[in-house]
Amino acid sequence: FTVVGPDQPVTAVVGDDVVLPCHLCPRMSAENMEVRWFQRESIPFVHLYRDGKDQYGEQMLEYQGRTEFLHDGLTHGNITLKILHVRLSDEGWYSCFVQDSFFFEEALLKLKVAASGSAPHISVEDYQDGGIRVVCRSAGWYPEPEVVWRDLNGQAFPSASQTNSQEANGLYGTQTSAIVMENSNRNLSCLVRNTRLSQEKESTLFYISDPLFPKVNPWKVSLDMMILVVLFGFIALSVYLFKIKDKTERKLMTQKAVLGSVPWLVTFGSGEAVYSLLRVPFLLPFHSPCHSDVALPPDPANPLLVLSEDGKRVRWEQKRQPLPDTPERFDTCFCVLGREGYTSGKHCWEMGVGDGRYWAVGVATESVSRKGGMSLSPQGRIWAVRWWGDEFQALTDPATSLPLRHPSRIRVCLDCDWGQVTFMDAGSNAPIFTFPPGSFSGERIQPWIWVGSGSQLSLCP
C-alpha cells in the first residue's frame, strides 16, 4: 500500500479544530496496523495508534488532551487525525507513518495556521508635512497582515509608514499612517487583510473639516526659503575649503616622504630606471585552502541507511538492515556520523545531494544524542542545513528559512578554533548560511548526515 495525504497545505484558524486527512491506497483495513503521526523527525509523537488502541505514553506534552484519532474509518483505510484548539506552535510539517509487520510507508502534509484580528481603529494624530497624519491600528493577526488605505472611490491611497510587531502571544499587530492634505480626498478607509484566510476587516474615516488643516503664512515660507539658501551656501563653502586643506596636507606629506624617508632602492630591468619604495602599511587578504578526507563508517548509522563499501555514499532504504543495536548507533533519527573528528584547525568537505527531497548535512559533536528524541539544532549539538520537501532551512532554533534553490553540491566549512560552521553552494561558490561563532566546548566535531525517504548523498572527491 501507499499512504496518501492532501496535495495542498491544510489551513486552520487559531482556537478552532482541524482535521489532517490521510488514507491508505488501495483502501484496506488499518485496524491491526501501527499509525504514527509526528512533526518532522521529533520524538515523542503527536499521536500513536498501536495494538488496536491509542497509545499516549510517548505523546508530546503540547499535544496531550488535544488529539483525536478518528477510528470510524479505520476499516476503510482512513487514518485521519484531529487536532483540537489549534495553536500557533502547531504550524509546520506532519508525517503520517503507517507500518504493517515489516512494511511501512509515510506521507507528508503541511499545516498552516492563521488568525483574523480586530477591526482597524483610525485616529487623527498630529500635523506632518503640511497635512494631518492619521493612524490605523489593529491587533491579533497571523501571519503578518496586509494593510491598504483607500479613498472614497475605492482607489489606493499612499501610506506614509507601516510597522508590524509580534505580540507576546505570537500574533501580529499593525500600525499604518497616511498624510491627508487639505486639497486631497478626505474620506479614507483602512483595510486589513489576512491573505491566508482571504478575510479582511475595514474601518472608515469619513471627513476632516477645513479648520483642522494648518494655515501657511506666505511671508514665513519666503523667510524659510532664504534661510535654506544661506545654509546650503555655507555648507558648500565649508566642503570646498576642506578639500583645499586636505589637498595641501597630502602634497606636503608626499614631498616629505620622497625627500627624507627613502628606506631602500630597487632596480628594475637594465638598471636605467630606479624607483624608491616607501614604507606604506597595507593589508593582504588571507586565504587558507583546507581539505579533509571524510568517510562514513557503518557503526553509528541508522539501520535504514545503506553505506557503500568505501564509505563515500549513503542512501535510505525501506528495508531495515540486520545491524546490532550498539550505543553508538542512531535508533530513531536517520543519521550517520563521519569517521573523522576534529578539535582544532580548519576543515572542509563537499557533499553531493542530488535531487533528493529529504536530506540534511552539517556537523555534530561526538556526544550528540543517538537514542530516542533529539533536537536538530545547536542546542542538540548539531549545526546543519536541510532540504525538507519544498523548504530549504538552516537548523537553528527555530529553523531559519533560506532562499529556495536546490544545490547539487554543498561545501561544509568547519573552523574549530573560531567555533564557526559555514555552508556554501559548491557549484557557484555562493554562500548559503553561517552559524554565529560559538564554542564547541573542546569536543570532537564530526561530519553529520541525515538521509530521508528516497534520498541518496555522496562525498565528493
Coordinates of C-alpha atoms in Angstrom, one line a residue:
F1 CA 0.0 0.0 0.0
T2 CA 0.9 3.7 -0.2
V3 CA -0.1 6.4 2.2
V4 CA -1.8 9.4 0.6
G5 CA -2.2 12.9 2.1
P6 CA -3.6 16.2 0.7
D7 CA -1.7 17.8 -2.2
Q8 CA -2.2 21.3 -0.8
P9 CA -1.4 22.6 2.7
V10 CA -4.2 22.4 5.3
T11 CA -5.2 25.8 6.8
A12 CA -6.5 26.1 10.4
V13 CA -7.7 29.0 12.5
V14 CA -6.2 29.6 15.9
G15 CA -8.6 28.2 18.6
D16 CA -10.5 26.0 16.1
D17 CA -10.2 22.3 15.5
V18 CA -8.6 20.9 12.4
V19 CA -8.6 17.6 10.6
L20 CA -5.4 16.2 9.0
P21 CA -6.7 13.8 6.3
C22 CA -4.7 10.7 5.4
H23 CA -5.7 7.3 3.9
L24 CA -4.2 4.1 2.5
C25 CA -4.3 3.2 -1.2
P26 CA -5.7 0.8 -2.1
R27 CA -8.4 1.0 0.5
M28 CA -7.8 -1.6 3.2
S29 CA -8.3 -2.1 6.9
A30 CA -5.7 -0.4 9.2
E31 CA -7.2 -1.7 12.5
N32 CA -4.2 -4.0 13.1
M33 CA -1.5 -1.6 11.8
E34 CA 0.7 0.9 13.6
V35 CA -0.1 4.5 12.8
R36 CA 2.3 7.3 13.9
W37 CA 1.7 11.0 13.5
F38 CA 4.7 13.2 14.2
Q39 CA 6.3 16.5 13.4
R40 CA 9.4 16.3 11.2
E41 CA 11.7 13.8 13.0
S42 CA 10.5 14.7 16.5
I43 CA 10.0 12.0 19.1
P44 CA 7.8 11.7 21.2
F45 CA 4.9 11.6 18.8
V46 CA 2.0 13.8 18.1
H47 CA -0.3 10.7 18.2
L48 CA 0.3 7.0 18.2
Y49 CA -2.1 4.1 17.4
R50 CA -0.8 0.6 18.0
D51 CA -2.2 -2.8 19.0
G52 CA -5.7 -1.7 18.2
K53 CA -5.8 1.3 20.5
D54 CA -4.3 4.8 21.1
Q55 CA -1.0 5.0 23.0
Y56 CA -0.4 8.2 25.0
G57 CA 2.8 7.2 26.9
E58 CA 5.2 8.9 24.4
Q59 CA 2.9 11.7 23.3
M60 CA 4.4 15.2 23.1
L61 CA 3.4 17.4 26.1
E62 CA 1.9 20.2 24.0
Y63 CA -0.5 17.8 22.3
Q64 CA -1.7 15.9 25.3
G65 CA -5.5 16.1 25.5
R66 CA -5.7 17.8 22.1
T67 CA -5.6 14.9 19.6
E68 CA -8.3 12.5 18.4
F69 CA -7.6 9.6 16.1
L70 CA -10.7 9.0 14.0
H71 CA -11.4 5.3 14.4
D72 CA -14.6 5.2 12.4
G73 CA -12.8 5.0 9.0
L74 CA -10.0 2.6 10.0
T75 CA -11.7 -0.4 8.3
H76 CA -11.7 1.6 5.0
G77 CA -8.1 2.8 5.3
N78 CA -8.8 6.2 6.8
I79 CA -6.1 7.2 9.3
T80 CA -7.2 10.8 9.9
L81 CA -6.0 12.8 12.9
K82 CA -8.0 15.7 14.5
I83 CA -6.2 18.4 16.5
L84 CA -8.3 20.4 19.0
H85 CA -7.9 24.1 19.8
V86 CA -5.2 24.8 17.3
R87 CA -2.2 26.9 18.4
L88 CA 0.4 28.9 16.5
S89 CA 3.0 26.3 17.5
D90 CA 1.1 23.6 15.6
E91 CA 2.1 25.1 12.3
G92 CA 4.6 23.0 10.3
W93 CA 5.1 19.7 8.5
Y94 CA 3.5 16.5 9.7
S95 CA 4.3 12.9 8.8
C96 CA 1.6 10.2 8.6
F97 CA 3.6 7.0 9.1
V98 CA 2.0 3.5 8.8
Q99 CA 3.6 0.2 9.4
D100 CA 2.3 -3.3 8.8
S101 CA 4.7 -6.0 10.0
F102 CA 8.0 -5.3 8.2
F103 CA 6.4 -3.0 5.5
F104 CA 5.9 0.7 6.2
E105 CA 5.2 3.9 4.2
E106 CA 4.5 7.5 5.0
A107 CA 3.0 10.7 3.6
L108 CA 3.9 14.4 4.4
L109 CA 1.4 17.2 4.8
K110 CA 1.8 20.8 5.8
L111 CA -0.4 22.6 8.3
K112 CA -0.7 26.4 8.1
V113 CA -2.2 28.4 11.0
A114 CA -4.0 31.7 10.6
A115 CA -5.8 34.2 12.8
S116 CA -8.1 37.1 11.9
G117 CA -7.6 40.1 14.2
S118 CA -9.6 43.1 15.4
A119 CA -11.4 45.6 13.3
P120 CA -9.0 48.5 12.5
H121 CA -9.1 51.7 14.6
I122 CA -8.4 55.0 12.9
S123 CA -7.3 58.1 14.9
V124 CA -6.2 61.6 13.9
E125 CA -2.8 62.1 15.4
D126 CA -0.9 65.3 14.6
Y127 CA 0.4 67.6 11.8
Q128 CA 3.1 66.3 9.4
D129 CA 4.5 67.6 6.1
G130 CA 1.8 70.3 5.7
G131 CA -1.1 67.9 6.3
I132 CA -2.7 65.8 9.0
R133 CA -1.4 62.4 10.0
V134 CA -4.0 59.7 10.5
V135 CA -3.0 56.3 12.0
C136 CA -4.7 52.9 11.6
R137 CA -4.1 50.2 14.3
S138 CA -5.2 46.6 14.5
A139 CA -4.1 43.6 16.5
G140 CA -4.4 39.8 16.7
W141 CA -3.4 38.7 13.2
Y142 CA -1.4 35.8 11.9
P143 CA 0.6 35.8 9.7
E144 CA 1.5 39.4 9.2
P145 CA -1.4 41.2 7.6
E146 CA -1.6 43.4 4.5
V147 CA -2.8 47.0 5.2
V148 CA -4.3 49.2 2.4
W149 CA -5.6 52.8 2.6
R150 CA -8.4 53.6 0.2
D151 CA -10.2 56.8 -0.8
L152 CA -14.0 57.2 -1.3
N153 CA -13.7 55.9 -4.8
G154 CA -12.0 52.7 -3.7
Q155 CA -8.6 53.8 -5.1
A156 CA -5.4 53.0 -3.2
F157 CA -4.2 56.0 -1.1
P158 CA -0.4 56.1 -0.3
S159 CA 0.7 55.3 3.2
A160 CA 3.4 57.3 5.0
S161 CA 4.7 54.4 7.2
Q162 CA 3.8 50.9 8.3
T163 CA 5.1 48.9 11.3
N164 CA 4.2 45.3 12.1
S165 CA 5.1 44.0 15.6
Q166 CA 4.8 40.5 17.1
E167 CA 3.0 40.3 20.4
A168 CA 3.8 38.1 23.3
N169 CA 1.2 35.5 22.2
G170 CA 2.8 35.3 18.8
L171 CA 0.1 37.2 16.9
Y172 CA 0.9 40.3 14.9
G173 CA -0.2 43.9 15.5
T174 CA 0.0 46.5 12.7
Q175 CA 0.2 50.3 12.7
T176 CA 0.0 52.3 9.4
S177 CA -0.2 56.0 8.9
A178 CA -1.2 58.3 6.0
I179 CA -0.9 62.0 5.4
V180 CA -4.2 63.8 4.4
M181 CA -3.7 67.1 2.6
E182 CA -6.2 70.0 2.5
N183 CA -6.7 69.6 -1.2
S184 CA -6.9 65.7 -1.2
N185 CA -9.7 63.3 -0.8
R186 CA -10.5 63.5 2.9
N187 CA -12.7 60.3 3.1
L188 CA -10.4 57.4 3.9
S189 CA -10.9 53.8 4.8
C190 CA -8.3 51.4 6.3
L191 CA -8.5 47.8 5.2
V192 CA -6.6 45.0 7.0
R193 CA -6.4 41.7 5.1
N194 CA -5.4 38.1 6.0
T195 CA -4.2 36.6 2.7
R196 CA -4.1 33.1 4.1
L197 CA -7.8 33.1 5.1
S198 CA -8.9 35.6 2.4
Q199 CA -10.6 37.6 5.1
E200 CA -10.4 41.3 5.6
K201 CA -11.7 44.0 8.1
E202 CA -12.3 47.7 7.2
S203 CA -12.9 50.9 9.1
T204 CA -13.7 54.4 7.6
L205 CA -12.7 58.0 8.5
F206 CA -15.5 59.9 7.0
Y207 CA -14.3 63.5 6.8
I208 CA -11.7 66.0 8.1
S209 CA -13.0 69.6 8.2
D210 CA -11.2 72.7 6.9
P211 CA -10.3 74.4 10.2
L212 CA -8.2 71.4 11.3
F213 CA -5.6 71.9 8.5
P214 CA -2.6 74.1 9.2
K215 CA -2.6 77.5 7.7
V216 CA 0.6 78.6 5.9
N217 CA 1.9 82.2 6.1
P218 CA 3.4 83.2 2.7
W219 CA 6.0 85.5 4.5
K220 CA 7.1 82.6 6.7
V221 CA 7.6 80.5 3.5
S222 CA 9.8 83.2 1.9
L223 CA 11.9 83.5 5.1
D224 CA 12.3 79.8 5.3
M225 CA 13.5 79.6 1.7
M226 CA 16.0 82.4 2.3
I227 CA 17.4 80.5 5.4
L228 CA 17.7 77.3 3.4
V229 CA 19.6 79.1 0.6
V230 CA 22.1 80.6 3.0
L231 CA 22.5 77.3 4.8
F232 CA 23.3 75.4 1.7
G233 CA 25.7 78.1 0.6
F234 CA 27.6 77.8 3.9
I235 CA 27.7 74.0 3.6
A236 CA 29.1 74.2 0.0
L237 CA 31.8 76.7 1.0
S238 CA 32.8 74.6 4.0
V239 CA 33.2 71.5 1.8
Y240 CA 35.3 73.5 -0.8
L241 CA 37.7 74.8 1.9
F242 CA 38.0 71.4 3.5
K243 CA 39.1 69.9 0.1
I244 CA 41.7 72.6 -0.4
K245 CA 43.1 72.0 3.1
D246 CA 43.2 68.2 2.6
K247 CA 44.9 68.5 -0.8
T248 CA 47.6 70.8 0.6
E249 CA 48.3 68.5 3.5
R250 CA 48.6 65.4 1.2
K251 CA 51.1 67.3 -1.1
L252 CA 53.3 68.3 1.9
M253 CA 53.3 64.7 3.3
T254 CA 54.3 63.3 -0.2
Q255 CA 57.2 65.8 -0.5
K256 CA 58.5 65.0 2.9
A257 CA 58.4 61.2 2.3
V258 CA 60.2 61.5 -1.1
L259 CA 63.0 63.8 0.2
G260 CA 63.7 62.4 3.6
S261 CA 62.3 58.9 4.1
V262 CA 63.6 56.6 1.3
P263 CA 64.2 53.2 3.1
W264 CA 65.6 51.3 0.1
L265 CA 66.1 51.3 -3.6
V266 CA 65.1 48.6 -6.1
T267 CA 66.3 48.5 -9.7
F268 CA 64.1 47.2 -12.5
G269 CA 65.1 45.9 -15.9
S270 CA 68.6 47.0 -17.1
G271 CA 69.0 49.4 -14.2
E272 CA 68.3 52.6 -16.3
A273 CA 65.2 53.4 -14.1
V274 CA 65.5 53.4 -10.4
Y275 CA 62.3 53.7 -8.1
S276 CA 62.1 54.3 -4.4
L277 CA 59.7 52.2 -2.4
L278 CA 58.0 53.9 0.6
R279 CA 57.0 52.1 3.7
V280 CA 53.2 52.2 3.3
P281 CA 51.2 49.9 5.6
F282 CA 48.7 47.6 3.8
L283 CA 46.6 44.6 4.4
L284 CA 46.5 41.5 2.2
P285 CA 43.5 39.1 2.1
F286 CA 44.4 35.8 3.7
H287 CA 43.2 32.6 2.1
S288 CA 43.9 29.2 3.5
P289 CA 42.6 26.3 1.4
C290 CA 41.6 23.3 3.6
H291 CA 40.6 19.8 2.6
S292 CA 39.6 16.7 4.6
D293 CA 39.4 13.1 3.5
V294 CA 36.0 12.3 5.1
A295 CA 34.5 8.8 5.2
L296 CA 31.3 7.4 6.7
P297 CA 31.7 4.3 8.9
P298 CA 28.7 1.9 9.2
D299 CA 28.9 1.6 13.1
P300 CA 26.8 4.7 14.0
A301 CA 24.4 4.6 11.0
N302 CA 20.7 4.1 11.5
P303 CA 19.6 0.6 10.3
L304 CA 17.6 2.1 7.5
L305 CA 20.7 3.6 5.9
V306 CA 22.9 1.7 3.5
L307 CA 26.5 2.8 3.1
S308 CA 28.9 1.9 0.2
E309 CA 32.0 -0.1 0.9
D310 CA 34.3 2.9 0.5
G311 CA 32.2 4.9 3.0
K312 CA 31.6 7.7 0.4
R313 CA 27.8 7.2 -0.4
V314 CA 24.8 6.7 1.8
R315 CA 21.1 6.1 0.8
W316 CA 17.8 5.5 2.6
E317 CA 16.2 2.1 2.2
Q318 CA 12.8 0.8 3.1
K319 CA 14.2 -2.5 4.4
R320 CA 15.8 -2.3 7.9
Q321 CA 19.4 -3.6 7.9
P322 CA 20.2 -6.5 10.4
L323 CA 22.7 -4.5 12.4
P324 CA 23.4 -4.8 16.2
D325 CA 22.0 -2.1 18.4
T326 CA 25.2 -0.6 19.8
P327 CA 25.5 2.5 22.0
E328 CA 27.0 4.4 19.1
R329 CA 24.1 3.6 16.6
F330 CA 21.3 6.1 15.9
D331 CA 18.0 4.3 16.5
T332 CA 15.2 6.8 15.7
C333 CA 16.9 9.5 13.6
F334 CA 18.1 8.5 10.1
C335 CA 21.7 9.8 10.7
V336 CA 25.3 8.8 10.3
L337 CA 28.5 10.5 11.6
G338 CA 31.7 10.8 9.7
R339 CA 34.7 8.7 10.8
E340 CA 37.0 11.7 11.3
G341 CA 36.7 14.0 14.3
Y342 CA 38.3 17.4 14.7
T343 CA 39.2 19.5 17.7
S344 CA 41.2 22.3 16.1
G345 CA 42.1 23.8 12.7
K346 CA 40.0 24.4 9.6
H347 CA 38.4 21.5 7.6
C348 CA 36.2 21.5 4.5
W349 CA 34.4 18.8 2.5
E350 CA 31.7 18.6 -0.1
M351 CA 28.5 16.6 -0.3
G352 CA 26.6 15.7 -3.4
V353 CA 22.9 15.8 -2.6
G354 CA 21.4 15.1 -6.0
D355 CA 17.7 15.9 -6.3
G356 CA 16.6 14.2 -3.1
R357 CA 13.7 15.9 -1.3
Y358 CA 14.7 15.0 2.3
W359 CA 18.2 15.4 3.5
A360 CA 20.5 17.4 5.8
V361 CA 24.2 17.9 6.0
G362 CA 26.5 19.6 8.6
V363 CA 28.4 18.7 11.8
A364 CA 27.7 17.4 15.2
T365 CA 29.7 16.8 18.4
E366 CA 30.8 13.3 19.4
S367 CA 28.4 13.4 22.3
V368 CA 25.3 14.1 20.2
S369 CA 22.2 12.1 21.4
R370 CA 21.8 8.9 19.5
K371 CA 18.9 7.2 21.2
G372 CA 15.3 8.4 21.3
G373 CA 14.4 12.1 20.7
M374 CA 17.0 14.6 19.6
S375 CA 16.9 18.3 18.8
L376 CA 18.1 19.1 15.3
S377 CA 19.7 22.5 16.3
P378 CA 22.9 23.8 18.0
Q379 CA 21.1 23.2 21.3
G380 CA 21.1 19.5 20.4
R381 CA 24.8 19.9 19.4
I382 CA 24.0 19.8 15.6
W383 CA 24.9 22.6 13.1
A384 CA 23.4 21.8 9.7
V385 CA 21.2 22.8 6.8
R386 CA 18.5 20.7 5.3
W387 CA 16.1 20.3 2.4
W388 CA 12.7 19.3 3.6
G389 CA 10.0 18.7 1.0
D390 CA 9.9 22.1 -0.7
E391 CA 11.7 24.1 2.0
F392 CA 15.4 25.0 2.4
Q393 CA 16.3 25.7 6.0
A394 CA 19.2 26.2 8.4
L395 CA 18.6 24.1 11.6
T396 CA 18.6 27.0 14.1
D397 CA 16.1 27.1 16.9
P398 CA 13.6 27.8 15.4
A399 CA 14.6 26.9 11.9
T400 CA 15.7 29.7 9.5
S401 CA 14.2 29.7 6.0
L402 CA 16.8 30.0 3.2
P403 CA 16.3 31.2 -0.4
L404 CA 14.5 28.4 -2.3
R405 CA 17.2 26.9 -4.6
H406 CA 18.2 23.2 -4.7
P407 CA 22.0 22.9 -4.8
S408 CA 23.6 19.8 -6.3
R409 CA 26.7 20.0 -4.1
I410 CA 27.2 21.7 -0.7
R411 CA 30.5 22.6 0.8
V412 CA 30.8 22.4 4.6
C413 CA 33.5 24.5 6.2
L414 CA 34.4 23.9 9.9
D415 CA 36.6 26.3 11.9
C416 CA 37.1 24.6 15.2
D417 CA 39.2 27.4 16.7
W418 CA 36.6 30.0 15.9
G419 CA 33.6 27.8 16.7
Q420 CA 32.1 28.5 13.3
V421 CA 30.3 26.4 10.6
T422 CA 29.7 27.8 7.1
F423 CA 27.8 26.3 4.2
M424 CA 28.3 27.2 0.5
D425 CA 26.9 26.1 -2.8
A426 CA 29.9 24.2 -4.2
G427 CA 28.8 24.7 -7.8
S428 CA 28.5 28.5 -7.7
N429 CA 30.6 29.3 -4.6
A430 CA 27.6 31.3 -3.3
P431 CA 27.2 31.5 0.5
I432 CA 24.2 29.6 1.9
F433 CA 24.4 30.2 5.7
T434 CA 26.9 30.7 8.5
F435 CA 26.2 29.8 12.1
P436 CA 27.4 32.6 14.5
P437 CA 30.8 31.9 16.2
G438 CA 30.5 30.0 19.4
S439 CA 32.2 27.3 21.4
F440 CA 32.3 23.5 20.9
S441 CA 33.5 23.1 24.5
G442 CA 36.6 21.2 23.4
E443 CA 34.6 18.3 22.0
R444 CA 35.4 16.4 18.8
I445 CA 33.4 17.7 15.9
Q446 CA 32.4 15.1 13.2
P447 CA 30.6 15.3 9.8
W448 CA 26.9 14.6 10.3
I449 CA 24.4 13.5 7.6
W450 CA 20.7 12.9 7.7
V451 CA 19.0 11.0 4.8
G452 CA 15.3 10.8 4.4
S453 CA 12.9 8.8 2.2
G454 CA 14.1 8.3 -1.4
S455 CA 17.4 10.3 -1.0
Q456 CA 21.0 9.4 -1.6
L457 CA 24.1 11.5 -0.7
S458 CA 27.7 11.1 -1.6
L459 CA 31.0 12.6 -0.6
C460 CA 32.6 14.4 -3.5
P461 CA 36.4 14.0 -4.1

